[in-house]
Amino acid sequence: EYRKKCSPVGRLDLDTEGLLLITDDGALNHRLMSPSHHVEKTYYARLDSKIGVENIEKFKVGVDIGDDKLTLPAKLEILDTFDEVFLTISEGRYHQVKRMFESVGAKVTYLKRVKLSFLELDDLEPGEYRRLTDEEIKRL
């Protein structure tokens, strides 16, 4: 019965894994996913090619992914191999992360959401879950 009242906060693409918050609080769900609240989501991505540091500034300004307007500014952290990155965005357009990298000539080969707002995935394996602490609930 309890599961019928719960819903995911946002969604993950079929080929994406990682942090997914599930709640029975509709107002909280709306607040976390509403574009007007700009809740940050951080992803770890592996790319099919190396990416240049010049893209840090491009992503910071916003990139054209084929929609009516540029993406909101995003934080790109390129790891030592140059084909692995962390990307923090504050909106959630259709396939946004993949489309952002395609706009600079790279294809995402693996994608994992590792953070939503201040909540981090930590050491949870796919399919594992944990309850939020009272303090986390208050912060949200």
GROMACS .gro file of N, CA and C in nm:
model
  420
    1GLU      N    1   0.082  -0.120   0.000
    1GLU     CA    2   0.000   0.000   0.000
    1GLU      C    3   0.086   0.126   0.000
    2TYR      N    4   0.194   0.123   0.079
    2TYR     CA    5   0.283   0.239   0.089
    2TYR      C    6   0.347   0.272  -0.046
    3ARG      N    7   0.388   0.168  -0.120
    3ARG     CA    8   0.452   0.189  -0.249
    3ARG      C    9   0.362   0.262  -0.348
    4LYS      N   10   0.232   0.245  -0.337
    4LYS     CA   11   0.140   0.311  -0.428
    4LYS      C   12   0.143   0.462  -0.411
    5LYS      N   13   0.182   0.510  -0.293
    5LYS     CA   14   0.185   0.653  -0.265
    5LYS      C   15   0.318   0.718  -0.305
    6CYS      N   16   0.417   0.638  -0.337
    6CYS     CA   17   0.552   0.690  -0.367
    6CYS      C   18   0.572   0.715  -0.516
    7SER      N   19   0.659   0.810  -0.543
    7SER     CA   20   0.696   0.836  -0.682
    7SER      C   21   0.842   0.883  -0.685
    8PRO      N   22   0.907   0.861  -0.798
    8PRO     CA   23   1.047   0.905  -0.810
    8PRO      C   24   1.055   1.056  -0.828
    9VAL      N   25   1.161   1.113  -0.775
    9VAL     CA   26   1.189   1.255  -0.795
    9VAL      C   27   1.272   1.264  -0.923
   10GLY      N   28   1.209   1.305  -1.031
   10GLY     CA   29   1.275   1.305  -1.161
   10GLY      C   30   1.281   1.164  -1.216
   11ARG      N   31   1.372   1.144  -1.307
   11ARG     CA   32   1.385   1.012  -1.367
   11ARG      C   33   1.527   0.995  -1.420
   12LEU      N   34   1.559   0.871  -1.448
   12LEU     CA   35   1.687   0.838  -1.512
   12LEU      C   36   1.656   0.769  -1.644
   13ASP      N   37   1.736   0.797  -1.745
   13ASP     CA   38   1.720   0.727  -1.872
   13ASP      C   39   1.742   0.578  -1.851
   14LEU      N   40   1.692   0.497  -1.942
   14LEU     CA   41   1.705   0.353  -1.932
   14LEU      C   42   1.851   0.309  -1.919
   15ASP      N   43   1.942   0.379  -1.986
   15ASP     CA   44   2.084   0.341  -1.983
   15ASP      C   45   2.166   0.424  -1.884
   16THR      N   46   2.099   0.487  -1.788
   16THR     CA   47   2.166   0.567  -1.686
   16THR      C   48   2.138   0.505  -1.550
   17GLU      N   49   2.237   0.505  -1.463
   17GLU     CA   50   2.216   0.453  -1.329
   17GLU      C   51   2.249   0.562  -1.227
   18GLY      N   52   2.225   0.532  -1.102
   18GLY     CA   53   2.265   0.625  -0.998
   18GLY      C   54   2.154   0.665  -0.905
   19LEU      N   55   2.176   0.778  -0.839
   19LEU     CA   56   2.090   0.827  -0.733
   19LEU      C   57   1.950   0.862  -0.784
   20LEU      N   58   1.853   0.803  -0.721
   20LEU     CA   59   1.713   0.832  -0.751
   20LEU      C   60   1.639   0.841  -0.619
   21LEU      N   61   1.586   0.956  -0.591
   21LEU     CA   62   1.512   0.978  -0.468
   21LEU      C   63   1.366   0.938  -0.492
   22ILE      N   64   1.310   0.864  -0.397
   22ILE     CA   65   1.170   0.822  -0.405
   22ILE      C   66   1.099   0.878  -0.283
   23THR      N   67   0.983   0.940  -0.304
   23THR     CA   68   0.914   1.006  -0.195
   23THR      C   69   0.763   0.991  -0.206
   24ASP      N   70   0.696   1.011  -0.094
   24ASP     CA   71   0.550   1.018  -0.094
   24ASP      C   72   0.505   1.163  -0.071
   25ASP      N   73   0.599   1.257  -0.075
   25ASP     CA   74   0.572   1.399  -0.052
   25ASP      C   75   0.567   1.471  -0.187
   26GLY      N   76   0.447   1.491  -0.238
   26GLY     CA   77   0.429   1.552  -0.369
   26GLY      C   78   0.485   1.693  -0.376
   27ALA      N   79   0.470   1.771  -0.271
   27ALA     CA   80   0.523   1.908  -0.270
   27ALA      C   81   0.675   1.908  -0.277
   28LEU      N   82   0.737   1.818  -0.204
   28LEU     CA   83   0.884   1.806  -0.209
   28LEU      C   84   0.928   1.765  -0.348
   29ASN      N   85   0.861   1.668  -0.405
   29ASN     CA   86   0.894   1.623  -0.540
   29ASN      C   87   0.888   1.740  -0.638
   30HIS      N   88   0.781   1.817  -0.630
   30HIS     CA   89   0.766   1.932  -0.720
   30HIS      C   90   0.878   2.034  -0.699
   31ARG      N   91   0.909   2.064  -0.574
   31ARG     CA   92   1.011   2.164  -0.542
   31ARG      C   93   1.149   2.120  -0.594
   32LEU      N   94   1.180   1.991  -0.582
   32LEU     CA   95   1.310   1.943  -0.627
   32LEU      C   96   1.322   1.935  -0.779
   33MET      N   97   1.212   1.914  -0.849
   33MET     CA   98   1.218   1.897  -0.993
   33MET      C   99   1.173   2.019  -1.073
   34SER      N  100   1.114   2.115  -1.008
   34SER     CA  101   1.066   2.234  -1.078
   34SER      C  102   1.184   2.311  -1.137
   35PRO      N  103   1.179   2.343  -1.266
   35PRO     CA  104   1.288   2.419  -1.329
   35PRO      C  105   1.316   2.552  -1.260
   36SER      N  106   1.216   2.610  -1.198
   36SER     CA  107   1.235   2.741  -1.134
   36SER      C  108   1.319   2.732  -1.006
   37HIS      N  109   1.336   2.613  -0.951
   37HIS     CA  110   1.414   2.598  -0.828
   37HIS      C  111   1.560   2.564  -0.854
   38HIS      N  112   1.596   2.525  -0.973
   38HIS     CA  113   1.735   2.501  -1.014
   38HIS      C  114   1.812   2.411  -0.916
   39VAL      N  115   1.755   2.297  -0.882
   39VAL     CA  116   1.823   2.202  -0.795
   39VAL      C  117   1.935   2.136  -0.874
   40GLU      N  118   2.055   2.134  -0.816
   40GLU     CA  119   2.171   2.078  -0.886
   40GLU      C  120   2.171   1.926  -0.884
   41LYS      N  121   2.211   1.868  -0.998
   41LYS     CA  122   2.228   1.725  -1.013
   41LYS      C  123   2.367   1.704  -1.073
   42THR      N  124   2.445   1.615  -1.013
   42THR     CA  125   2.581   1.589  -1.061
   42THR      C  126   2.588   1.449  -1.118
   43TYR      N  127   2.651   1.439  -1.234
   43TYR     CA  128   2.666   1.312  -1.305
   43TYR      C  129   2.813   1.282  -1.327
   44TYR      N  130   2.847   1.154  -1.321
   44TYR     CA  131   2.977   1.106  -1.365
   44TYR      C  132   2.952   1.047  -1.504
   45ALA      N  133   3.037   1.083  -1.600
   45ALA     CA  134   3.019   1.032  -1.736
   45ALA      C  135   3.152   0.985  -1.793
   46ARG      N  136   3.146   0.876  -1.870
   46ARG     CA  137   3.259   0.832  -1.953
   46ARG      C  138   3.222   0.866  -2.096
   47LEU      N  139   3.320   0.918  -2.169
   47LEU     CA  140   3.297   0.963  -2.305
   47LEU      C  141   3.373   0.875  -2.404
   48ASP      N  142   3.331   0.876  -2.529
   48ASP     CA  143   3.398   0.795  -2.631
   48ASP      C  144   3.525   0.860  -2.684
   49SER      N  145   3.553   0.982  -2.642
   49SER     CA  146   3.673   1.053  -2.685
   49SER      C  147   3.714   1.152  -2.578
   50LYS      N  148   3.836   1.198  -2.589
   50LYS     CA  149   3.886   1.297  -2.493
   50LYS      C  150   3.817   1.431  -2.518
   51ILE      N  151   3.802   1.507  -2.412
   51ILE     CA  152   3.735   1.636  -2.420
   51ILE      C  153   3.833   1.744  -2.373
   52GLY      N  154   3.835   1.856  -2.443
   52GLY     CA  155   3.929   1.962  -2.412
   52GLY      C  156   3.882   2.053  -2.300
   53VAL      N  157   3.979   2.116  -2.232
   53VAL     CA  158   3.947   2.204  -2.121
   53VAL      C  159   3.870   2.328  -2.165
   54GLU      N  160   3.875   2.363  -2.293
   54GLU     CA  161   3.799   2.478  -2.342
   54GLU      C  162   3.648   2.458  -2.322
   55ASN      N  163   3.606   2.333  -2.307
   55ASN     CA  164   3.464   2.305  -2.286
   55ASN      C  165   3.416   2.342  -2.147
   56ILE      N  166   3.507   2.358  -2.053
   56ILE     CA  167   3.468   2.402  -1.918
   56ILE      C  168   3.398   2.538  -1.928
   57GLU      N  169   3.457   2.628  -2.004
   57GLU     CA  170   3.399   2.762  -2.020
   57GLU      C  171   3.271   2.756  -2.103
   58LYS      N  172   3.268   2.674  -2.207
   58LYS     CA  173   3.146   2.660  -2.288
   58LYS      C  174   3.029   2.614  -2.202
   59PHE      N  175   3.052   2.513  -2.119
   59PHE     CA  176   2.945   2.461  -2.036
   59PHE      C  177   2.906   2.563  -1.930
   60LYS      N  178   3.002   2.642  -1.882
   60LYS     CA  179   2.974   2.743  -1.781
   60LYS      C  180   2.880   2.851  -1.835
   61VAL      N  181   2.888   2.878  -1.964
   61VAL     CA  182   2.803   2.979  -2.028
   61VAL      C  183   2.669   2.918  -2.069
   62GLY      N  184   2.669   2.793  -2.108
   62GLY     CA  185   2.550   2.726  -2.161
   62GLY      C  186   2.577   2.685  -2.304
   63VAL      N  187   2.526   2.570  -2.343
   63VAL     CA  188   2.551   2.519  -2.479
   63VAL      C  189   2.420   2.499  -2.554
   64ASP      N  190   2.431   2.498  -2.684
   64ASP     CA  191   2.316   2.477  -2.772
   64ASP      C  192   2.297   2.327  -2.792
   65ILE      N  193   2.186   2.275  -2.743
   65ILE     CA  194   2.157   2.133  -2.762
   65ILE      C  195   2.037   2.112  -2.854
   66GLY      N  196   2.008   2.217  -2.932
   66GLY     CA  197   1.902   2.206  -3.031
   66GLY      C  198   1.765   2.249  -2.984
   67ASP      N  199   1.754   2.303  -2.864
   67ASP     CA  200   1.627   2.354  -2.814
   67ASP      C  201   1.617   2.503  -2.848
   68ASP      N  202   1.511   2.565  -2.802
   68ASP     CA  203   1.490   2.707  -2.828
   68ASP      C  204   1.594   2.797  -2.764
   69LYS      N  205   1.653   2.751  -2.654
   69LYS     CA  206   1.751   2.833  -2.584
   69LYS      C  207   1.866   2.747  -2.535
   70LEU      N  208   1.976   2.814  -2.499
   70LEU     CA  209   2.093   2.745  -2.447
   70LEU      C  210   2.059   2.678  -2.314
   71THR      N  211   2.139   2.578  -2.276
   71THR     CA  212   2.123   2.520  -2.143
   71THR      C  213   2.162   2.625  -2.040
   72LEU      N  214   2.115   2.606  -1.919
   72LEU     CA  215   2.162   2.691  -1.810
   72LEU      C  216   2.309   2.661  -1.785
   73PRO      N  217   2.381   2.755  -1.725
   73PRO     CA  218   2.523   2.729  -1.695
   73PRO      C  219   2.541   2.598  -1.617
   74ALA      N  220   2.647   2.527  -1.651
   74ALA     CA  221   2.677   2.399  -1.588
   74ALA      C  222   2.824   2.396  -1.548
   75LYS      N  223   2.854   2.315  -1.448
   75LYS     CA  224   2.992   2.301  -1.402
   75LYS      C  225   3.048   2.171  -1.456
   76LEU      N  226   3.155   2.181  -1.535
   76LEU     CA  227   3.221   2.064  -1.593
   76LEU      C  228   3.356   2.046  -1.527
   77GLU      N  229   3.379   1.928  -1.473
   77GLU     CA  230   3.509   1.892  -1.415
   77GLU      C  231   3.564   1.776  -1.498
   78ILE      N  232   3.676   1.800  -1.565
   78ILE     CA  233   3.737   1.698  -1.649
   78ILE      C  234   3.840   1.623  -1.566
   79LEU      N  235   3.830   1.491  -1.565
   79LEU     CA  236   3.924   1.409  -1.489
   79LEU      C  237   4.053   1.387  -1.569
   80ASP      N  238   4.153   1.332  -1.506
   80ASP     CA  239   4.288   1.322  -1.563
   80ASP      C  240   4.295   1.255  -1.700
   81THR      N  241   4.207   1.161  -1.726
   81THR     CA  242   4.211   1.088  -1.853
   81THR      C  243   4.151   1.168  -1.968
   82PHE      N  244   4.082   1.277  -1.937
   82PHE     CA  245   4.014   1.364  -2.034
   82PHE      C  246   3.897   1.298  -2.105
   83ASP      N  247   3.865   1.172  -2.072
   83ASP     CA  248   3.745   1.110  -2.127
   83ASP      C  249   3.648   1.068  -2.015
   84GLU      N  250   3.675   1.118  -1.895
   84GLU     CA  251   3.586   1.098  -1.781
   84GLU      C  252   3.563   1.234  -1.718
   85VAL      N  253   3.438   1.260  -1.679
   85VAL     CA  254   3.402   1.392  -1.629
   85VAL      C  255   3.298   1.383  -1.519
   86PHE      N  256   3.287   1.492  -1.444
   86PHE     CA  257   3.172   1.517  -1.359
   86PHE      C  258   3.104   1.639  -1.418
   87LEU      N  259   2.973   1.634  -1.431
   87LEU     CA  260   2.897   1.746  -1.482
   87LEU      C  261   2.783   1.775  -1.386
   88THR      N  262   2.774   1.902  -1.344
   88THR     CA  263   2.666   1.945  -1.256
   88THR      C  264   2.575   2.039  -1.333
   89ILE      N  265   2.447   2.002  -1.338
   89ILE     CA  266   2.347   2.082  -1.409
   89ILE      C  267   2.237   2.120  -1.311
   90SER      N  268   2.159   2.220  -1.349
   90SER     CA  269   2.050   2.262  -1.260
   90SER      C  270   1.916   2.265  -1.333
   91GLU      N  271   1.907   2.189  -1.439
   91GLU     CA  272   1.780   2.171  -1.509
   91GLU      C  273   1.778   2.026  -1.557
   92GLY      N  274   1.672   1.983  -1.617
   92GLY     CA  275   1.662   1.843  -1.656
   92GLY      C  276   1.590   1.824  -1.787
   93ARG      N  277   1.647   1.877  -1.893
   93ARG     CA  278   1.585   1.859  -2.025
   93ARG      C  279   1.604   1.716  -2.073
   94TYR      N  280   1.528   1.680  -2.174
   94TYR     CA  281   1.531   1.546  -2.231
   94TYR      C  282   1.673   1.510  -2.277
   95HIS      N  283   1.728   1.403  -2.221
   95HIS     CA  284   1.864   1.355  -2.254
   95HIS      C  285   1.968   1.468  -2.249
   96GLN      N  286   1.951   1.560  -2.157
   96GLN     CA  287   2.033   1.681  -2.155
   96GLN      C  288   2.183   1.654  -2.147
   97VAL      N  289   2.227   1.570  -2.057
   97VAL     CA  290   2.371   1.547  -2.041
   97VAL      C  291   2.430   1.491  -2.170
   98LYS      N  292   2.364   1.391  -2.226
   98LYS     CA  293   2.413   1.331  -2.350
   98LYS      C  294   2.417   1.434  -2.462
   99ARG      N  295   2.314   1.516  -2.471
   99ARG     CA  296   2.307   1.617  -2.577
   99ARG      C  297   2.413   1.726  -2.557
  100MET      N  298   2.443   1.760  -2.433
  100MET     CA  299   2.547   1.860  -2.408
  100MET      C  300   2.682   1.812  -2.460
  101PHE      N  301   2.715   1.687  -2.433
  101PHE     CA  302   2.843   1.635  -2.480
  101PHE      C  303   2.844   1.616  -2.631
  102GLU      N  304   2.731   1.575  -2.688
  102GLU     CA  305   2.722   1.565  -2.834
  102GLU      C  306   2.747   1.700  -2.899
  103SER      N  307   2.705   1.808  -2.833
  103SER     CA  308   2.722   1.942  -2.890
  103SER      C  309   2.869   1.983  -2.900
  104VAL      N  310   2.956   1.912  -2.826
  104VAL     CA  311   3.100   1.943  -2.835
  104VAL      C  312   3.178   1.825  -2.892
  105GLY      N  313   3.107   1.735  -2.961
  105GLY     CA  314   3.172   1.628  -3.036
  105GLY      C  315   3.207   1.502  -2.958
  106ALA      N  316   3.144   1.479  -2.844
  106ALA     CA  317   3.172   1.358  -2.766
  106ALA      C  318   3.042   1.284  -2.739
  107LYS      N  319   3.053   1.153  -2.730
  107LYS     CA  320   2.935   1.071  -2.701
  107LYS      C  321   2.952   1.010  -2.562
  108VAL      N  322   2.845   1.014  -2.483
  108VAL     CA  323   2.846   0.953  -2.350
  108VAL      C  324   2.832   0.802  -2.366
  109THR      N  325   2.927   0.726  -2.308
  109THR     CA  326   2.919   0.580  -2.314
  109THR      C  327   2.874   0.520  -2.182
  110TYR      N  328   2.880   0.599  -2.074
  110TYR     CA  329   2.834   0.554  -1.942
  110TYR      C  330   2.794   0.677  -1.863
  111LEU      N  331   2.680   0.669  -1.795
  111LEU     CA  332   2.630   0.784  -1.721
  111LEU      C  333   2.570   0.740  -1.588
  112LYS      N  334   2.611   0.812  -1.483
  112LYS     CA  335   2.566   0.779  -1.348
  112LYS      C  336   2.541   0.907  -1.270
  113ARG      N  337   2.419   0.923  -1.217
  113ARG     CA  338   2.391   1.037  -1.130
  113ARG      C  339   2.450   1.006  -0.993
  114VAL      N  340   2.537   1.095  -0.946
  114VAL     CA  341   2.605   1.071  -0.820
  114VAL      C  342   2.562   1.167  -0.709
  115LYS      N  343   2.487   1.272  -0.746
  115LYS     CA  344   2.446   1.369  -0.646
  115LYS      C  345   2.318   1.440  -0.689
  116LEU      N  346   2.230   1.464  -0.595
  116LEU     CA  347   2.107   1.541  -0.615
  116LEU      C  348   2.099   1.638  -0.499
  117SER      N  349   2.109   1.767  -0.528
  117SER     CA  350   2.119   1.869  -0.426
  117SER      C  351   2.241   1.836  -0.340
  118PHE      N  352   2.226   1.817  -0.211
  118PHE     CA  353   2.338   1.783  -0.124
  118PHE      C  354   2.348   1.632  -0.101
  119LEU      N  355   2.252   1.555  -0.150
  119LEU     CA  356   2.251   1.410  -0.130
  119LEU      C  357   2.348   1.343  -0.226
  120GLU      N  358   2.437   1.260  -0.171
  120GLU     CA  359   2.534   1.190  -0.255
  120GLU      C  360   2.505   1.040  -0.255
  121LEU      N  361   2.540   0.976  -0.364
  121LEU     CA  362   2.514   0.833  -0.381
  121LEU      C  363   2.595   0.750  -0.283
  122ASP      N  364   2.710   0.795  -0.246
  122ASP     CA  365   2.797   0.722  -0.155
  122ASP      C  366   2.833   0.585  -0.213
  123ASP      N  367   2.827   0.481  -0.131
  123ASP     CA  368   2.871   0.348  -0.172
  123ASP      C  369   2.758   0.254  -0.208
  124LEU      N  370   2.640   0.307  -0.231
  124LEU     CA  371   2.528   0.220  -0.266
  124LEU      C  372   2.551   0.157  -0.403
  125GLU      N  373   2.523   0.031  -0.413
  125GLU     CA  374   2.532  -0.043  -0.539
  125GLU      C  375   2.398  -0.035  -0.612
  126PRO      N  376   2.397  -0.062  -0.744
  126PRO     CA  377   2.269  -0.062  -0.816
  126PRO      C  378   2.167  -0.152  -0.746
  127GLY      N  379   2.047  -0.097  -0.727
  127GLY     CA  380   1.939  -0.171  -0.662
  127GLY      C  381   1.935  -0.156  -0.512
  128GLU      N  382   2.042  -0.106  -0.450
  128GLU     CA  383   2.041  -0.085  -0.306
  128GLU      C  384   1.974   0.049  -0.274
  129TYR      N  385   1.929   0.062  -0.153
  129TYR     CA  386   1.866   0.187  -0.112
  129TYR      C  387   1.892   0.211   0.036
  130ARG      N  388   1.865   0.332   0.078
  130ARG     CA  389   1.869   0.365   0.220
  130ARG      C  390   1.764   0.473   0.245
  131ARG      N  391   1.720   0.483   0.366
  131ARG     CA  392   1.627   0.588   0.405
  131ARG      C  393   1.705   0.715   0.432
  132LEU      N  394   1.642   0.828   0.405
  132LEU     CA  395   1.703   0.955   0.440
  132LEU      C  396   1.700   0.972   0.590
  133THR      N  397   1.800   1.042   0.642
  133THR     CA  398   1.802   1.073   0.784
  133THR      C  399   1.703   1.186   0.810
  134ASP      N  400   1.666   1.205   0.935
  134ASP     CA  401   1.578   1.315   0.971
  134ASP      C  402   1.640   1.449   0.932
  135GLU      N  403   1.771   1.461   0.951
  135GLU     CA  404   1.841   1.585   0.916
  135GLU      C  405   1.835   1.610   0.765
  136GLU      N  406   1.854   1.507   0.683
  136GLU     CA  407   1.845   1.522   0.538
  136GLU      C  408   1.706   1.564   0.496
  137ILE      N  409   1.606   1.507   0.558
  137ILE     CA  410   1.467   1.543   0.525
  137ILE      C  411   1.443   1.689   0.558
  138LYS      N  412   1.491   1.734   0.672
  138LYS     CA  413   1.475   1.875   0.710
  138LYS      C  414   1.545   1.966   0.610
  139ARG      N  415   1.665   1.930   0.567
  139ARG     CA  416   1.740   2.013   0.473
  139ARG      C  417   1.669   2.022   0.338
  140LEU      N  418   1.608   1.913   0.297
  140LEU     CA  419   1.536   1.914   0.169
  140LEU      C  420   1.414   2.004   0.179
   0.00000   0.00000   0.00000
